[in-house]
mmCIF file of C-alpha atoms in Angstrom:
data_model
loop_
_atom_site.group_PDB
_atom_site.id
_atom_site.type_symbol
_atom_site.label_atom_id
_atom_site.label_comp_id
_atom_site.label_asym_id
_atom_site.label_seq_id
_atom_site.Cartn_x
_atom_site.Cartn_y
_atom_site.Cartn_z
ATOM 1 C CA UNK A 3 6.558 -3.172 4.841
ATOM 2 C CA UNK A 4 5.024 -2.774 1.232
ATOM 3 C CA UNK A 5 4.989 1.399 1.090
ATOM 4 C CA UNK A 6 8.853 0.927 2.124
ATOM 5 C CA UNK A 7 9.548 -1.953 -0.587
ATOM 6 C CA UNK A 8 7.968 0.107 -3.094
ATOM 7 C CA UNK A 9 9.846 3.377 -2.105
ATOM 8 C CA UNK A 10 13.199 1.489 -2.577
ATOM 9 C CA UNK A 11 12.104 -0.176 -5.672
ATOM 10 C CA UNK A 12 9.987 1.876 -7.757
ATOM 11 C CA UNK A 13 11.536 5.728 -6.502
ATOM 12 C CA UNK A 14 14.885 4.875 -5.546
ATOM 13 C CA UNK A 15 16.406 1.706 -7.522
ATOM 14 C CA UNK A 16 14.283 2.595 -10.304
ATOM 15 C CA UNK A 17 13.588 6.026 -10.604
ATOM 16 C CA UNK A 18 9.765 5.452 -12.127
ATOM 17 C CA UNK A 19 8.152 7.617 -9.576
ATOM 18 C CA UNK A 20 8.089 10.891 -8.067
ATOM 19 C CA UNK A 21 6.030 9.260 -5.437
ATOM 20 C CA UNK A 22 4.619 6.193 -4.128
ATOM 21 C CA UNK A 23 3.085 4.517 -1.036
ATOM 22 C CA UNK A 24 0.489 1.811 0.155
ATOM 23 C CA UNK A 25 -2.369 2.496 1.922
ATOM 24 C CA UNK A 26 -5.155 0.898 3.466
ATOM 25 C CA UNK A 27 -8.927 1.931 4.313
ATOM 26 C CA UNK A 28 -10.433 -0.934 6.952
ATOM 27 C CA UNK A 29 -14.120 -0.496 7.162
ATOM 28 C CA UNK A 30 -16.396 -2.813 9.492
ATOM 29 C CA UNK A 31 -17.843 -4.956 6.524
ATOM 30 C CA UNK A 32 -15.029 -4.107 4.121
ATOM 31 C CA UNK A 33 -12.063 -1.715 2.590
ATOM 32 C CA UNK A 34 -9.894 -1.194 0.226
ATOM 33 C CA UNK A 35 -6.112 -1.558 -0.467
ATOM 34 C CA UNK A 36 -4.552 0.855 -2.608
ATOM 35 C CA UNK A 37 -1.151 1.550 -4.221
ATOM 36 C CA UNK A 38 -0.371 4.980 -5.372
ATOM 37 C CA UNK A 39 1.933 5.885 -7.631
ATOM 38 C CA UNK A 40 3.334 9.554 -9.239
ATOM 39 C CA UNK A 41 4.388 8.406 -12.188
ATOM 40 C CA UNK A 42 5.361 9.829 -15.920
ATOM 41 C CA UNK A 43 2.422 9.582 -18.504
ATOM 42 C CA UNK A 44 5.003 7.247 -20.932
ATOM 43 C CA UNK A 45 3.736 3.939 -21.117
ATOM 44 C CA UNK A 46 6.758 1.751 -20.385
ATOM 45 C CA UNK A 47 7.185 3.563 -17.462
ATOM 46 C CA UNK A 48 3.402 2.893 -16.353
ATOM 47 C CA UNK A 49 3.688 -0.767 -17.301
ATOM 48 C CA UNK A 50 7.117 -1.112 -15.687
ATOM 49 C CA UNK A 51 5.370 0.735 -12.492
ATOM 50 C CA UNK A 52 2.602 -1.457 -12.083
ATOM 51 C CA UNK A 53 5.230 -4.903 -13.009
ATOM 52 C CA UNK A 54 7.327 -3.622 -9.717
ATOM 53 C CA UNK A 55 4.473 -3.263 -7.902
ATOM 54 C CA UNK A 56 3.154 -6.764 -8.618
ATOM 55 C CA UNK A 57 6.247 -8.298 -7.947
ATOM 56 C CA UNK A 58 6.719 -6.673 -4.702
ATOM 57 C CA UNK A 59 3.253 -8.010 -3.802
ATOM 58 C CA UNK A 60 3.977 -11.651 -4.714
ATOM 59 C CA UNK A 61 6.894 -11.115 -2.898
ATOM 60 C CA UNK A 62 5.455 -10.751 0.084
ATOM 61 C CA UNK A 63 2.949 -13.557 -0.950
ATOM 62 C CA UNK A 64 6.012 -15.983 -1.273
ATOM 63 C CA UNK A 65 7.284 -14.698 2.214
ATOM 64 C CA UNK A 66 10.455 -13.272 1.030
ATOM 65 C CA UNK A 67 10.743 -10.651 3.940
ATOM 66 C CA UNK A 68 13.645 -10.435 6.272
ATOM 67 C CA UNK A 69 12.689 -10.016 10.225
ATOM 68 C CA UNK A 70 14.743 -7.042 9.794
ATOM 69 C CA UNK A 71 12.147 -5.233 7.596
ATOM 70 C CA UNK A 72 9.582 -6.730 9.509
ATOM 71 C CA UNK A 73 11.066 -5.208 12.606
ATOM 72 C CA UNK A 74 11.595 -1.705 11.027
ATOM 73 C CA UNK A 75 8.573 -1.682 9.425
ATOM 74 C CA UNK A 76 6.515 -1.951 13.436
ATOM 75 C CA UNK A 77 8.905 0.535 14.403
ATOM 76 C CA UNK A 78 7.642 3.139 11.658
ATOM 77 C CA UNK A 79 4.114 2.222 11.805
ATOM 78 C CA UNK A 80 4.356 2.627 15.334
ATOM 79 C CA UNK A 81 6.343 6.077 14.917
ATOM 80 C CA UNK A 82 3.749 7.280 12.690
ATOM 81 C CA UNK A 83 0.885 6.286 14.981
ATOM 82 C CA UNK A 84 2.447 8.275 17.839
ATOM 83 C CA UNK A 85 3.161 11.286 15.014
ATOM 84 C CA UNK A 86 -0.692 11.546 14.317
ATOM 85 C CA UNK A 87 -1.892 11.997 17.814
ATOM 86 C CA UNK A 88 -0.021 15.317 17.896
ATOM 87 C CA UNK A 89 -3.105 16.699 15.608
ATOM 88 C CA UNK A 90 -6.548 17.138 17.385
ATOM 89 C CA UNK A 91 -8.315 16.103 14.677
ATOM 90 C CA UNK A 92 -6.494 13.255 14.161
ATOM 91 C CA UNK A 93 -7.058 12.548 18.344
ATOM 92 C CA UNK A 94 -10.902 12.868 17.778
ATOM 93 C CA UNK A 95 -10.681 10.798 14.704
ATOM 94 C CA UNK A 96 -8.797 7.969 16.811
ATOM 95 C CA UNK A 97 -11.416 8.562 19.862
ATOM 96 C CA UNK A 98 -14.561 8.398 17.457
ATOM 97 C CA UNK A 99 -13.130 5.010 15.802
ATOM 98 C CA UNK A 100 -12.542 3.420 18.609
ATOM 99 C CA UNK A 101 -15.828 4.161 19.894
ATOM 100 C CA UNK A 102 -17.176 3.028 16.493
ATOM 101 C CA UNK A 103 -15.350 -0.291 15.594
ATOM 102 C CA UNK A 104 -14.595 -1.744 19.473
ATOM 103 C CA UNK A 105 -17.094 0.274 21.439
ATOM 104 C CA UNK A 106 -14.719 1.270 24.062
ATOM 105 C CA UNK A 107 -12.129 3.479 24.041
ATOM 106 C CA UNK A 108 -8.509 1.860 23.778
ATOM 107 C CA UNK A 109 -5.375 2.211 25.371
ATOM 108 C CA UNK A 110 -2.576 3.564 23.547
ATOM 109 C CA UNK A 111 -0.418 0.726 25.180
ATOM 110 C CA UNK A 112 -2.955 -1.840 23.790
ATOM 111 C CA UNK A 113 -2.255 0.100 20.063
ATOM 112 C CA UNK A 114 1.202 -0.311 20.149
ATOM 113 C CA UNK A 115 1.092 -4.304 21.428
ATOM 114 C CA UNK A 116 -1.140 -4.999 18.577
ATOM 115 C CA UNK A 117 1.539 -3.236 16.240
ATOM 116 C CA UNK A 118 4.248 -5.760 17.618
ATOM 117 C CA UNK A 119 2.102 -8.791 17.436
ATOM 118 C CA UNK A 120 2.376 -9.597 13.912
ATOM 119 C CA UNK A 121 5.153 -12.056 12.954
ATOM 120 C CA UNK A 122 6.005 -12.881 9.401
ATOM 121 C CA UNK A 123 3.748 -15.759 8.837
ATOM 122 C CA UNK A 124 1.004 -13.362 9.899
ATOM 123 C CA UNK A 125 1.924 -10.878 6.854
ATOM 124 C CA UNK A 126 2.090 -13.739 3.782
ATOM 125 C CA UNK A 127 -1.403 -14.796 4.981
ATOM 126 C CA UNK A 128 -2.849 -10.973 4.994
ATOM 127 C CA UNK A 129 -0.749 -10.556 1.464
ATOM 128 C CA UNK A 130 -2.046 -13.926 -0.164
ATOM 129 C CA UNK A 131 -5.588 -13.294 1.239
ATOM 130 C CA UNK A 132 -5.686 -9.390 -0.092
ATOM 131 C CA UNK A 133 -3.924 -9.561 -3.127
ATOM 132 C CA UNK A 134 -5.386 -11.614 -5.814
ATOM 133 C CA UNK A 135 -4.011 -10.766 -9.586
ATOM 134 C CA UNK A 136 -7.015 -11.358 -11.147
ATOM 135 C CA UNK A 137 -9.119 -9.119 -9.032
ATOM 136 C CA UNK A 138 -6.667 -5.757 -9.125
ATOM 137 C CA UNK A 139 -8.670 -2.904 -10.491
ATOM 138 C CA UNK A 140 -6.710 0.727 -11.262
ATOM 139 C CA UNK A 141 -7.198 3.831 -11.658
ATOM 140 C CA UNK A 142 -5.236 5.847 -14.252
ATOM 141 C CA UNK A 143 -5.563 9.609 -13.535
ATOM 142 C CA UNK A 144 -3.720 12.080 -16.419
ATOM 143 C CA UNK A 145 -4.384 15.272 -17.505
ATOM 144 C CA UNK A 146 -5.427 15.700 -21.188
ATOM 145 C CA UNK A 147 -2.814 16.031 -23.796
ATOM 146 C CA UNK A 148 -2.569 14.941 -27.513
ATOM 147 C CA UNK A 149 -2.629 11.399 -28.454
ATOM 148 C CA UNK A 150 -3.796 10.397 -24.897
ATOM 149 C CA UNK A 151 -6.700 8.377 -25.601
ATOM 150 C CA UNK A 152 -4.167 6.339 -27.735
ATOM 151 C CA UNK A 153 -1.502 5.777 -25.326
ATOM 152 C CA UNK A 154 -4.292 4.838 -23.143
ATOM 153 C CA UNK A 155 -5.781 1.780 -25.073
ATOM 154 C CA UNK A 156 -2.324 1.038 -25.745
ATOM 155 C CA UNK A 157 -1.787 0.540 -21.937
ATOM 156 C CA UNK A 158 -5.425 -1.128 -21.852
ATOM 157 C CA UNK A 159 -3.594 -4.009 -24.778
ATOM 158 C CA UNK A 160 -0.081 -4.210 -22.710
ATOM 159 C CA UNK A 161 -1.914 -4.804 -19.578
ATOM 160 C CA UNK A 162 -4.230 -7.448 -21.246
ATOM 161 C CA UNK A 163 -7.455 -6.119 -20.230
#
Protein backbone atom coordinates (compact mmCIF):
# COMPACT_ATOMS: atom_id res chain seq x y z
CA UNK A 1 0.00 0.00 0.00
CA UNK A 2 2.66 2.65 1.20
CA UNK A 3 5.49 2.01 -1.81
CA UNK A 4 2.28 2.59 -4.19
CA UNK A 5 1.01 5.84 -2.20
CA UNK A 6 4.36 7.16 -2.32
CA UNK A 7 4.91 6.37 -6.10
CA UNK A 8 1.70 8.39 -6.90
CA UNK A 9 2.53 11.10 -4.55
CA UNK A 10 6.05 11.84 -4.37
CA UNK A 11 7.10 10.58 -8.39
CA UNK A 12 4.01 11.11 -10.13
CA UNK A 13 1.72 14.04 -8.57
CA UNK A 14 4.76 15.63 -7.44
CA UNK A 15 7.58 15.03 -9.45
CA UNK A 16 10.26 15.10 -6.28
CA UNK A 17 11.72 11.78 -7.11
CA UNK A 18 13.32 9.80 -9.66
CA UNK A 19 12.54 6.93 -7.42
CA UNK A 20 10.92 5.76 -4.40
CA UNK A 21 9.59 2.68 -2.55
CA UNK A 22 9.02 1.12 1.02
CA UNK A 23 10.61 -1.68 2.20
CA UNK A 24 10.75 -3.83 5.04
CA UNK A 25 13.52 -6.19 6.70
CA UNK A 26 11.58 -8.64 9.46
CA UNK A 27 14.15 -10.28 11.58
CA UNK A 28 13.18 -12.83 14.50
CA UNK A 29 13.87 -10.28 17.42
CA UNK A 30 13.56 -7.20 15.22
CA UNK A 31 13.82 -5.13 11.69
CA UNK A 32 13.70 -2.27 10.16
CA UNK A 33 11.30 -0.16 7.98
CA UNK A 34 12.72 1.93 5.45
CA UNK A 35 11.62 4.54 2.87
CA UNK A 36 13.82 5.26 -0.02
CA UNK A 37 13.82 8.01 -1.93
CA UNK A 38 15.96 9.34 -5.35
CA UNK A 39 15.69 12.62 -4.83
CA UNK A 40 17.46 16.13 -6.04
CA UNK A 41 20.20 17.43 -3.56
CA UNK A 42 17.96 21.02 -3.27
CA UNK A 43 16.67 21.32 0.02
CA UNK A 44 13.00 22.17 -0.49
CA UNK A 45 12.77 19.34 -2.48
CA UNK A 46 14.33 17.04 0.40
CA UNK A 47 12.11 18.67 3.01
CA UNK A 48 9.05 18.54 0.76
CA UNK A 49 10.13 14.64 0.16
CA UNK A 50 10.31 13.64 3.57
CA UNK A 51 6.72 16.08 4.45
CA UNK A 52 4.92 13.63 1.69
CA UNK A 53 6.28 10.85 3.10
CA UNK A 54 5.11 11.64 6.64
CA UNK A 55 1.85 12.45 5.60
CA UNK A 56 1.34 9.38 3.68
CA UNK A 57 2.34 7.51 6.86
CA UNK A 58 -0.16 9.27 9.16
CA UNK A 59 -2.40 8.60 6.58
CA UNK A 60 -2.41 5.29 6.90
CA UNK A 61 -2.23 5.80 10.76
CA UNK A 62 -5.67 7.67 10.53
CA UNK A 63 -7.01 4.74 8.29
CA UNK A 64 -7.65 6.74 5.27
CA UNK A 65 -7.26 3.72 2.79
CA UNK A 66 -9.90 2.64 0.39
CA UNK A 67 -10.56 -1.39 0.21
CA UNK A 68 -9.75 -0.77 -3.28
CA UNK A 69 -6.03 -0.06 -2.59
CA UNK A 70 -6.12 -2.49 -0.02
CA UNK A 71 -7.29 -5.03 -2.53
CA UNK A 72 -4.70 -4.03 -5.24
CA UNK A 73 -2.12 -3.69 -3.03
CA UNK A 74 -2.54 -8.06 -1.97
CA UNK A 75 -2.82 -8.50 -5.51
CA UNK A 76 0.78 -6.94 -6.22
CA UNK A 77 2.39 -8.22 -3.21
CA UNK A 78 1.11 -11.42 -4.12
CA UNK A 79 2.27 -10.92 -7.92
CA UNK A 80 5.60 -10.07 -6.78
CA UNK A 81 5.89 -13.04 -4.43
CA UNK A 82 5.07 -15.43 -7.30
CA UNK A 83 7.70 -13.13 -9.61
CA UNK A 84 10.62 -13.97 -7.14
CA UNK A 85 10.32 -17.68 -7.11
CA UNK A 86 11.27 -17.66 -10.81
CA UNK A 87 15.06 -16.97 -9.46
CA UNK A 88 16.86 -19.95 -7.70
CA UNK A 89 18.38 -17.95 -5.42
CA UNK A 90 15.54 -16.29 -4.48
CA UNK A 91 13.80 -20.19 -4.13
CA UNK A 92 16.70 -21.16 -1.72
CA UNK A 93 16.41 -17.90 0.05
CA UNK A 94 12.51 -18.61 0.58
CA UNK A 95 13.39 -22.47 1.51
CA UNK A 96 16.24 -21.42 4.05
CA UNK A 97 13.75 -18.77 5.78
CA UNK A 98 11.22 -20.82 6.19
CA UNK A 99 13.32 -23.35 7.68
CA UNK A 100 14.78 -20.55 9.85
CA UNK A 101 11.77 -18.45 11.17
CA UNK A 102 8.81 -21.44 11.23
CA UNK A 103 10.97 -24.53 11.17
CA UNK A 104 9.07 -26.21 8.52
CA UNK A 105 8.86 -25.63 5.17
CA UNK A 106 5.57 -23.75 3.97
CA UNK A 107 3.16 -24.10 1.41
CA UNK A 108 2.97 -21.64 -1.22
CA UNK A 109 -0.93 -21.82 -0.80
CA UNK A 110 -0.44 -21.03 2.96
CA UNK A 111 1.85 -17.73 1.55
CA UNK A 112 -0.68 -16.45 -0.48
CA UNK A 113 -3.73 -16.93 2.35
CA UNK A 114 -1.64 -15.04 4.72
CA UNK A 115 -1.28 -12.24 1.94
CA UNK A 116 -5.23 -12.03 1.80
CA UNK A 117 -5.77 -12.12 5.47
CA UNK A 118 -5.09 -8.66 6.33
CA UNK A 119 -8.12 -6.31 6.40
CA UNK A 120 -7.82 -2.61 6.89
CA UNK A 121 -8.03 -2.42 10.58
CA UNK A 122 -5.11 -4.84 10.52
CA UNK A 123 -2.87 -2.17 8.48
CA UNK A 124 -3.66 1.20 10.86
CA UNK A 125 -2.57 -0.99 13.82
CA UNK A 126 0.86 -2.23 11.98
CA UNK A 127 1.17 1.69 10.73
CA UNK A 128 0.43 3.30 14.27
CA UNK A 129 2.57 0.59 16.00
CA UNK A 130 5.73 1.06 13.38
CA UNK A 131 5.67 4.51 12.71
CA UNK A 132 6.32 6.79 15.54
CA UNK A 133 7.47 10.58 14.49
CA UNK A 134 9.62 10.99 17.13
CA UNK A 135 11.62 7.88 16.63
CA UNK A 136 12.29 8.27 12.54
CA UNK A 137 15.99 8.26 11.97
CA UNK A 138 17.42 9.04 8.10
CA UNK A 139 19.93 8.66 6.20
CA UNK A 140 21.01 11.39 3.75
CA UNK A 141 23.41 9.93 1.12
CA UNK A 142 24.98 12.80 -1.55
CA UNK A 143 27.93 12.97 -3.30
CA UNK A 144 30.33 15.86 -2.44
CA UNK A 145 29.89 19.15 -4.10
CA UNK A 146 30.47 22.82 -2.99
CA UNK A 147 28.55 24.29 -0.23
CA UNK A 148 27.25 20.80 0.82
CA UNK A 149 28.06 20.72 4.34
CA UNK A 150 25.93 23.98 4.40
CA UNK A 151 22.90 22.87 2.72
CA UNK A 152 23.22 20.02 5.00
CA UNK A 153 22.93 21.77 8.48
CA UNK A 154 20.48 23.80 6.80
CA UNK A 155 18.31 20.62 6.31
CA UNK A 156 19.53 19.49 9.95
CA UNK A 157 17.60 23.36 11.21
CA UNK A 158 14.40 22.81 8.74
CA UNK A 159 13.96 19.39 10.00
CA UNK A 160 14.36 20.52 13.70
CA UNK A 161 16.91 18.16 14.76
Amino acid sequence: VLSYRLWLKIRTDEALAYNVFSTMRPRSDAGEFMVYAGVDSEIEAIVKTLGAVFQEMRDLKDGNISEEEIADSKTCVRGQFDLTLESAGMVAAFLGGNDLYFGRQRPIEEIHAEIERPVKKDLVRLANEMWEEEAVRSLLLTTSFPGYENKFLELRRMLGR
